[in-house]
Short mmCIF file of C-alpha atoms in Angstrom, two decimals:
data_model
loop_
_atom_site.label_atom_id
_atom_site.label_comp_id
_atom_site.label_asym_id
_atom_site.label_seq_id
_atom_site.Cartn_x
_atom_site.Cartn_y
_atom_site.Cartn_z
CA MET A 1 23.78 17.60 63.82
CA ASN A 2 22.23 14.79 65.54
CA THR A 3 20.78 11.56 63.88
CA THR A 4 17.10 12.54 64.73
CA ILE A 5 17.42 16.14 62.90
CA ARG A 6 19.16 14.36 59.93
CA ALA A 7 16.19 11.98 59.68
CA LEU A 8 13.66 14.51 59.93
CA LEU A 9 15.34 16.69 57.27
CA GLY A 10 15.73 13.56 55.17
CA ALA A 11 12.15 12.91 54.69
CA THR A 12 11.96 14.51 51.35
CA ALA A 13 11.17 13.61 47.67
CA LEU A 14 14.76 13.64 47.24
CA THR A 15 15.37 10.64 49.87
CA ALA A 16 12.55 8.76 48.09
CA THR A 17 14.43 8.66 44.82
CA ALA A 18 17.81 8.22 46.69
CA PHE A 19 20.25 5.84 44.61
CA ALA A 20 17.79 6.02 41.79
CA VAL A 21 20.62 6.63 39.53
CA SER A 22 24.06 5.00 39.90
CA ALA A 23 26.39 6.69 42.26
CA GLU A 24 28.44 9.42 40.49
CA ASN A 25 31.33 11.90 41.39
CA LEU A 26 30.05 15.25 40.33
CA THR A 27 32.63 18.15 39.64
CA ILE A 28 31.18 21.56 40.69
CA ALA A 29 32.66 24.86 39.95
CA THR A 30 31.80 27.60 42.67
CA VAL A 31 32.74 31.00 44.08
CA ASN A 32 34.76 31.41 47.07
CA ASN A 33 32.14 33.35 49.25
CA GLY A 34 30.97 32.10 52.70
CA ASP A 35 27.58 30.56 51.70
CA MET A 36 29.20 28.41 49.13
CA ILE A 37 31.91 27.45 51.53
CA ARG A 38 29.21 26.69 54.02
CA MET A 39 27.47 24.48 51.42
CA GLN A 40 30.76 22.50 50.97
CA GLY A 41 30.79 21.89 54.62
CA LEU A 42 27.31 20.16 54.38
CA THR A 43 27.86 17.97 51.32
CA ASP A 44 28.06 14.85 53.43
CA ASP A 45 24.36 15.31 53.87
CA PHE A 46 23.83 15.07 50.19
CA THR A 47 26.17 12.12 49.86
CA GLU A 48 24.44 10.26 52.63
CA LYS A 49 21.18 10.60 50.93
CA THR A 50 22.09 10.00 47.29
CA GLY A 51 25.27 8.01 47.40
CA HIS A 52 26.75 10.82 45.09
CA THR A 53 30.04 12.42 45.93
CA VAL A 54 31.30 15.89 44.99
CA GLU A 55 34.49 17.36 43.94
CA TRP A 56 34.64 21.04 44.36
CA VAL A 57 36.74 23.55 42.42
CA THR A 58 36.38 26.85 44.30
CA LEU A 59 37.58 30.12 42.59
CA GLU A 60 37.78 33.76 43.16
CA GLU A 61 34.96 35.43 41.42
CA ASN A 62 36.80 36.88 38.42
CA VAL A 63 38.60 33.63 37.86
CA LEU A 64 35.41 31.54 38.14
CA ARG A 65 33.72 33.68 35.46
CA GLN A 66 36.56 33.12 33.01
CA ARG A 67 36.80 29.33 33.71
CA VAL A 68 33.24 28.41 33.31
CA THR A 69 32.78 30.72 30.36
CA THR A 70 35.78 29.29 28.61
CA ASP A 71 34.65 25.71 29.45
CA ILE A 72 31.04 25.89 28.27
CA SER A 73 31.70 27.98 25.09
CA THR A 74 34.45 25.33 24.08
CA LYS A 75 32.44 22.29 25.36
CA GLY A 76 35.37 21.48 27.52
CA GLY A 77 33.25 19.33 29.87
CA ALA A 78 35.38 20.09 33.08
CA PHE A 79 32.17 20.67 35.13
CA ASP A 80 28.95 18.72 35.82
CA ILE A 81 27.65 21.89 37.73
CA MET A 82 28.51 25.33 37.28
CA THR A 83 27.93 28.41 39.54
CA ILE A 84 26.71 31.11 37.27
CA GLY A 85 24.36 34.15 37.69
CA MET A 86 21.58 36.24 35.92
CA TYR A 87 23.71 37.67 33.38
CA GLU A 88 25.10 34.26 31.93
CA THR A 89 21.88 32.18 32.42
CA PRO A 90 19.45 33.49 29.83
CA ILE A 91 22.21 33.95 27.23
CA TRP A 92 23.65 30.50 27.67
CA GLY A 93 20.24 28.78 27.87
CA ALA A 94 19.19 30.59 24.45
CA ASN A 95 22.56 29.18 22.97
CA GLY A 96 21.47 25.59 24.03
CA TRP A 97 24.44 25.40 26.30
CA LEU A 98 22.69 24.68 29.59
CA VAL A 99 20.16 21.67 30.42
CA PRO A 100 16.72 22.92 31.11
CA LEU A 101 15.40 22.63 34.69
CA ASP A 102 11.89 21.99 33.68
CA ASP A 103 11.52 18.52 35.14
CA LEU A 104 12.46 19.19 38.83
CA SER A 105 10.41 17.13 41.40
CA GLU A 106 7.01 18.26 42.79
CA GLY A 107 8.52 18.42 46.23
CA TYR A 108 11.20 20.85 45.20
CA ASP A 109 8.22 23.41 44.71
CA VAL A 110 9.60 25.60 41.79
CA ALA A 111 6.72 28.04 42.18
CA ASP A 112 8.23 28.98 45.58
CA ILE A 113 11.24 30.63 43.89
CA LEU A 114 10.84 34.51 44.21
CA PRO A 115 9.55 35.64 40.87
CA ALA A 116 12.30 38.10 40.46
CA MET A 117 14.98 35.23 40.68
CA ALA A 118 13.10 32.80 38.52
CA GLY A 119 12.73 35.37 35.82
CA GLY A 120 16.33 36.26 35.81
CA LEU A 121 17.39 32.85 35.58
CA SER A 122 14.88 31.83 32.59
CA HIS A 123 14.91 32.14 28.86
CA ASP A 124 11.52 32.07 27.20
CA GLY A 125 9.95 31.01 30.33
CA THR A 126 12.10 27.83 30.86
CA LEU A 127 14.20 27.80 34.01
CA TYR A 128 17.95 27.01 33.25
CA ALA A 129 19.52 27.66 36.79
CA ALA A 130 18.26 27.35 40.15
CA PRO A 131 19.07 30.23 42.56
CA PHE A 132 21.14 29.07 45.56
CA TYR A 133 20.66 32.50 47.06
CA GLY A 134 19.41 35.91 45.70
CA GLU A 135 20.78 39.33 46.51
CA SER A 136 20.28 42.87 45.85
CA SER A 137 22.74 45.51 47.66
CA MET A 138 22.15 47.82 50.60
CA ILE A 139 23.98 49.81 53.21
CA MET A 140 25.52 48.12 56.14
CA TYR A 141 26.74 50.64 58.72
CA ARG A 142 28.12 51.06 62.29
CA THR A 143 25.35 52.25 64.25
CA ASP A 144 27.88 53.14 67.15
CA LEU A 145 30.00 55.36 64.65
CA MET A 146 26.90 56.88 63.31
CA GLU A 147 25.65 57.91 66.60
CA LYS A 148 29.05 59.15 67.56
CA ALA A 149 29.17 61.46 64.37
CA GLY A 150 25.76 62.87 65.53
CA LEU A 151 23.86 61.62 62.50
CA GLU A 152 21.03 59.31 61.92
CA MET A 153 20.82 57.13 58.89
CA PRO A 154 17.51 57.54 56.89
CA GLU A 155 15.77 54.39 55.59
CA SER A 156 16.43 55.63 51.90
CA PRO A 157 19.54 58.09 52.09
CA THR A 158 21.09 60.15 49.43
CA TRP A 159 24.64 59.93 48.12
CA ASP A 160 25.11 63.37 49.70
CA PHE A 161 24.28 62.13 53.10
CA ILE A 162 26.46 59.07 52.63
CA ARG A 163 29.41 61.07 51.76
CA GLU A 164 28.91 63.62 54.64
CA ALA A 165 28.48 60.58 57.08
CA ALA A 166 31.47 58.86 55.60
CA ALA A 167 33.78 61.89 56.29
CA ALA A 168 32.33 62.36 59.69
CA MET A 169 33.02 58.61 60.55
CA THR A 170 36.40 58.43 59.28
CA ASP A 171 39.15 58.23 61.88
CA ARG A 172 42.48 57.75 60.28
CA ASP A 173 44.33 57.42 63.64
CA ALA A 174 42.11 54.68 64.74
CA ASP A 175 42.32 52.97 61.20
CA ILE A 176 38.55 53.63 60.51
CA ASN A 177 37.42 54.33 57.21
CA GLY A 178 34.06 55.96 56.81
CA ILE A 179 33.28 53.96 53.74
CA CYS A 180 34.37 50.90 52.08
CA LEU A 181 33.33 50.14 48.26
CA ARG A 182 34.40 47.89 45.45
CA GLY A 183 37.01 49.47 43.14
CA LYS A 184 38.40 46.20 41.83
CA ALA A 185 38.55 45.67 38.14
CA GLY A 186 36.18 43.09 36.78
CA TRP A 187 32.59 43.50 35.18
CA GLY A 188 31.11 41.60 38.26
CA GLU A 189 33.30 43.29 40.94
CA GLY A 190 33.84 47.11 40.66
CA GLY A 191 32.12 47.12 37.34
CA ALA A 192 28.88 45.99 38.95
CA PHE A 193 29.03 48.62 41.79
CA ILE A 194 29.87 51.60 39.62
CA THR A 195 27.11 50.56 37.11
CA ALA A 196 24.34 50.25 39.82
CA MET A 197 25.74 53.56 41.32
CA SER A 198 25.41 55.23 37.82
CA ASN A 199 21.91 54.37 37.48
CA SER A 200 21.11 56.48 40.45
CA PHE A 201 22.96 59.46 38.87
CA GLY A 202 20.88 59.18 35.72
CA ALA A 203 23.67 57.44 33.70
CA ARG A 204 23.33 54.27 31.34
CA TRP A 205 25.55 52.21 29.39
CA PHE A 206 23.68 52.79 26.01
CA ASP A 207 20.92 54.82 24.68
CA MET A 208 18.24 53.27 22.75
CA ASP A 209 20.17 52.95 19.56
CA TRP A 210 23.08 51.28 21.41
CA ASN A 211 25.25 54.35 21.43
CA PRO A 212 27.66 54.15 24.35
CA GLN A 213 26.93 56.86 26.98
CA PHE A 214 30.30 57.42 28.67
CA ASP A 215 30.70 60.98 27.29
CA THR A 216 27.73 62.26 29.22
CA ASP A 217 27.54 64.57 32.29
CA ALA A 218 25.92 61.76 34.38
CA TRP A 219 28.80 59.39 34.07
CA LYS A 220 31.29 62.00 34.85
CA GLU A 221 29.30 63.09 37.82
CA THR A 222 29.27 59.39 38.97
CA LEU A 223 32.92 58.73 38.80
CA THR A 224 33.97 62.00 40.05
CA PHE A 225 31.84 61.41 43.14
CA PHE A 226 32.89 58.01 43.81
CA LYS A 227 36.46 58.91 43.43
CA GLY A 228 36.31 61.88 45.47
CA MET A 229 34.34 60.13 48.36
CA MET A 230 36.50 57.31 48.43
CA ASP A 231 39.88 59.39 48.45
CA GLU A 232 38.36 61.20 51.42
CA SER A 233 37.00 58.48 53.49
CA GLY A 234 37.92 55.08 51.77
CA PRO A 235 40.85 52.78 52.86
CA ALA A 236 44.14 52.88 51.14
CA GLY A 237 44.18 50.75 47.94
CA TYR A 238 40.41 50.71 47.37
CA ALA A 239 41.08 50.47 43.75
CA THR A 240 42.00 46.77 44.22
CA ASN A 241 39.28 45.95 46.78
CA GLY A 242 36.29 43.53 45.94
CA PHE A 243 33.53 41.84 48.00
CA ASN A 244 35.85 39.69 50.08
CA GLU A 245 38.50 42.48 50.89
CA ASN A 246 35.74 44.95 51.99
CA LEU A 247 33.95 42.20 54.00
CA SER A 248 37.23 41.39 55.92
CA LEU A 249 37.71 45.22 56.51
CA PHE A 250 34.17 45.75 57.70
CA GLN A 251 34.31 42.51 60.20
CA GLN A 252 37.58 43.95 61.68
CA GLY A 253 35.83 47.21 62.46
CA LYS A 254 37.80 49.21 59.87
CA CYS A 255 34.63 50.49 57.92
CA GLY A 256 31.92 52.88 58.94
CA MET A 257 29.81 52.00 55.98
CA TRP A 258 29.83 49.30 53.53
CA ILE A 259 27.41 49.25 50.47
CA ASP A 260 27.30 45.74 48.91
CA ALA A 261 25.47 42.55 48.63
CA THR A 262 22.53 41.95 50.98
CA VAL A 263 23.89 38.40 51.52
CA ALA A 264 26.77 39.97 53.49
CA ALA A 265 24.48 40.73 56.24
CA SER A 266 24.82 37.44 57.95
CA PHE A 267 28.65 37.54 57.87
CA VAL A 268 28.88 41.16 59.31
CA THR A 269 26.29 40.27 62.15
CA ASN A 270 27.68 36.77 62.94
CA PRO A 271 29.71 37.39 66.40
CA ASN A 272 31.93 34.45 65.47
CA GLU A 273 33.25 36.23 62.44
CA SER A 274 32.73 39.95 62.95
CA THR A 275 34.12 42.15 65.60
CA VAL A 276 31.39 44.59 65.17
CA ALA A 277 28.43 42.17 64.98
CA ASP A 278 26.37 43.97 67.68
CA SER A 279 26.44 47.42 66.13
CA VAL A 280 25.27 46.89 62.49
CA GLY A 281 22.37 48.76 60.90
CA PHE A 282 21.03 48.42 57.49
CA ALA A 283 19.46 50.90 54.84
CA LEU A 284 18.30 50.92 51.26
CA ALA A 285 21.10 51.77 48.69
CA PRO A 286 21.45 55.53 48.00
CA ASN A 287 19.90 57.68 45.59
CA THR A 288 20.08 61.26 44.15
CA GLY A 289 16.42 62.05 43.97
CA LYS A 290 16.12 61.01 40.40
CA GLY A 291 13.99 57.80 41.22
CA LYS A 292 16.56 55.18 41.10
CA ASN A 293 18.31 53.50 44.09
CA ALA A 294 22.10 52.20 43.60
CA ASN A 295 21.24 48.76 44.10
CA TRP A 296 21.54 45.62 42.06
CA LEU A 297 19.74 42.29 41.40
CA TRP A 298 21.60 39.11 41.32
CA ALA A 299 21.48 35.34 42.15
CA TRP A 300 24.25 32.96 42.36
CA ALA A 301 22.78 29.91 40.85
CA LEU A 302 23.56 26.27 39.93
CA ALA A 303 23.16 25.30 36.53
CA ILE A 304 24.08 22.06 34.52
CA PRO A 305 26.30 22.39 31.15
CA ALA A 306 24.38 20.62 28.25
CA GLY A 307 26.64 17.56 27.37
CA THR A 308 27.41 16.42 30.86
CA GLN A 309 27.21 12.65 31.30
CA LYS A 310 25.88 12.87 34.86
CA GLU A 311 22.59 14.96 34.22
CA ALA A 312 20.44 13.09 36.51
CA ALA A 313 22.95 13.14 39.51
CA ALA A 314 23.51 16.94 38.86
CA LYS A 315 19.78 17.67 39.00
CA GLU A 316 19.68 15.72 42.41
CA PHE A 317 22.30 17.87 43.65
CA ILE A 318 20.74 21.15 42.49
CA GLU A 319 17.43 19.91 44.24
CA TRP A 320 19.23 19.23 47.38
CA ALA A 321 21.52 22.52 47.39
CA THR A 322 18.48 24.97 46.57
CA SER A 323 15.63 23.26 48.39
CA LYS A 324 13.54 24.33 51.36
CA ASP A 325 14.99 21.37 53.12
CA TYR A 326 18.68 22.79 52.58
CA ILE A 327 17.44 26.03 54.29
CA GLU A 328 16.08 24.02 57.25
CA LEU A 329 19.52 22.05 57.40
CA VAL A 330 21.64 25.33 57.53
CA ALA A 331 19.20 26.84 60.08
CA ALA A 332 19.45 23.66 62.27
CA GLU A 333 23.41 23.68 62.04
CA GLU A 334 24.02 27.45 62.16
CA GLY A 335 20.98 29.50 62.92
CA TRP A 336 18.29 31.31 60.79
CA ALA A 337 20.50 34.39 60.26
CA ASN A 338 23.04 32.11 58.21
CA VAL A 339 20.54 30.45 55.69
CA PRO A 340 20.95 31.30 52.18
CA PRO A 341 18.64 34.39 51.51
CA GLY A 342 16.57 35.86 48.65
CA ALA A 343 15.62 32.86 46.78
CA ARG A 344 12.31 31.38 48.12
CA THR A 345 9.17 33.17 49.06
CA SER A 346 8.52 30.89 51.88
CA LEU A 347 11.50 32.01 53.64
CA TYR A 348 10.12 35.57 53.96
CA GLU A 349 6.92 33.92 55.31
CA ASN A 350 8.84 31.85 57.99
CA PRO A 351 8.32 33.32 61.42
CA ASN A 352 11.79 32.37 62.38
CA TYR A 353 13.40 34.24 59.67
CA MET A 354 11.22 37.25 59.96
CA GLU A 355 12.87 37.88 63.29
CA VAL A 356 16.29 37.99 61.58
CA PRO A 357 17.13 41.95 61.65
CA PHE A 358 18.14 42.31 57.97
CA ALA A 359 15.42 40.01 56.47
CA GLN A 360 12.96 42.75 55.61
CA MET A 361 15.64 45.12 54.21
CA THR A 362 16.92 42.36 52.07
CA LEU A 363 13.58 41.61 50.61
CA ASP A 364 12.79 45.27 50.05
CA SER A 365 16.07 45.73 48.41
CA ILE A 366 15.35 42.93 46.11
CA LEU A 367 11.94 44.22 45.31
CA SER A 368 13.09 47.69 44.57
CA ALA A 369 15.39 46.57 41.72
CA ASP A 370 13.90 46.53 38.23
CA PRO A 371 15.93 44.79 35.52
CA ASN A 372 13.43 45.76 32.87
CA ASN A 373 13.65 49.38 33.90
CA PRO A 374 16.94 49.79 35.52
CA THR A 375 17.75 53.56 34.66
CA VAL A 376 16.22 56.91 34.67
CA ASP A 377 16.26 57.34 30.90
CA PRO A 378 15.09 54.25 28.73
CA VAL A 379 17.56 51.54 27.58
CA PRO A 380 17.39 48.77 24.98
CA TYR A 381 18.85 46.27 27.41
CA VAL A 382 17.67 44.15 30.53
CA GLY A 383 19.74 44.04 33.57
CA VAL A 384 20.43 46.39 36.49
CA GLN A 385 24.22 46.15 36.93
CA PHE A 386 24.91 44.67 33.70
CA ALA A 387 23.46 44.73 30.00
CA ALA A 388 22.37 41.19 29.15
CA ILE A 389 24.03 41.05 25.67
CA PRO A 390 26.76 38.35 25.01
CA GLU A 391 29.44 41.23 24.57
CA PHE A 392 28.92 42.93 27.71
CA ALA A 393 31.33 40.85 29.93
CA GLY A 394 34.38 41.39 27.68
CA ILE A 395 33.51 45.22 27.18
CA ALA A 396 32.72 45.78 30.82
CA THR A 397 35.77 44.09 31.99
CA GLU A 398 37.94 46.34 29.83
CA VAL A 399 36.01 49.48 31.19
CA SER A 400 36.19 48.42 34.65
CA GLN A 401 40.08 48.20 34.33
CA GLU A 402 40.03 52.06 33.02
CA PHE A 403 37.97 53.04 36.11
CA SER A 404 40.20 51.35 38.68
CA ALA A 405 43.18 52.89 37.04
CA ALA A 406 41.47 56.32 37.69
CA TYR A 407 40.66 55.35 41.21
CA ALA A 408 44.33 54.47 41.60
CA GLY A 409 45.27 57.85 40.48
CA GLN A 410 47.05 56.38 37.09
CA GLN A 411 44.70 58.57 34.89
CA THR A 412 42.09 61.15 35.12
CA VAL A 413 38.40 60.43 35.34
CA GLU A 414 38.01 62.21 32.06
CA GLU A 415 40.77 59.97 30.55
CA ALA A 416 39.14 56.77 31.81
CA LEU A 417 35.66 57.77 30.52
CA GLU A 418 37.04 58.65 27.07
CA LYS A 419 38.74 55.30 27.02
CA ALA A 420 35.61 53.63 28.13
CA GLN A 421 33.64 55.27 25.29
CA ALA A 422 36.22 54.35 22.59
CA ILE A 423 36.29 50.75 23.89
CA THR A 424 32.55 50.29 24.08
CA ASN A 425 32.08 51.91 20.79
CA ASP A 426 34.52 49.90 18.92
CA ALA A 427 33.22 46.69 20.33
CA MET A 428 29.34 47.45 19.55
CA GLU A 429 30.44 48.40 15.92
CA ALA A 430 32.50 45.16 15.48
CA ALA A 431 29.42 43.16 16.97
CA GLY A 432 26.98 44.72 14.48
CA TYR A 433 24.94 46.77 16.92
CA LYS A 434 25.73 49.96 14.92
#
């Protein structure tokens, strides 16, 4: 970027307070996805403005969750800033484990954060993490393969249509799988996908008395449908595929459809990264006619663990990385299609961004997810692809391992669900819910 652009982007409240605190070296734990890697490449801009340097610890999603959870619960102090999400933030905020972000600068414009994101990253009205980007999930599909199959994607398709289209687009000789979905164990990997999918089939994790519901027809239908469709039209080894594996397959032209995070849209439509960039369409996540789509609601956000000795510098970094000016910085460097989406209202009012082909579908998907009413039948928990209780991460990780074993053919769907019911029931009894 040239000096003029940097000077223009630097005219912010952040620059006005640059070097207000002594220069620090911040250690930041983050996830190994494209938007976070892009941020690392732009960190020199932050250092130029503040004098602070940054040391990155970049981890695969499941490992990141384990590392930051262990560190914050034991007061390990390894990180000054953590990348966490909507599940952890309100729980950790309530525990006093995070620094409140209630004194960010006026120029940062906290009110511009999308209400769905701010609400999910707050506890008792106090913001405890700032969204780097927000996401739901949606269908990304090959328009050329859909046309070749003689089908037309509805704006809001049913699962039956998706299964039909997946079978029609599958071409084993050409190494094209009709559909790629997460099967990888981990509550935030395959566990998140199957939970969001189950909502659309009328399933839920718990009834209103906290009784596990894996012994219901709705869960059996969900898993049976998923495994049947993926065995027919999915890639070999799908039981171990997560976000990054499926992204790679789609970009290589090996997937007809992929249902995953809306944030992936910029990667699959980037001609520098995707071989099918010019033939990608978008649609809402599928439903079964029960009133719920199979999409989730999530934000990867930046938070400061309580007890850090570098709180002031950490807040400066969070203001830099999640600001309107950072969005402008990315747009100047890599174009509007590659800015972090789903976090700020102003982005969706920006004429430049409104021209991005997936912008409106991303916003529609985010707005259609309701964490307070995520399921067909009522539930005692908040969260679309998770239940916002401290015990959930451990329970769901074990449950997802049983599901992945069923996908891999190591046990039946019925056996996996029976084990899921027992695991969840025992854990809830031990935690005093029953």
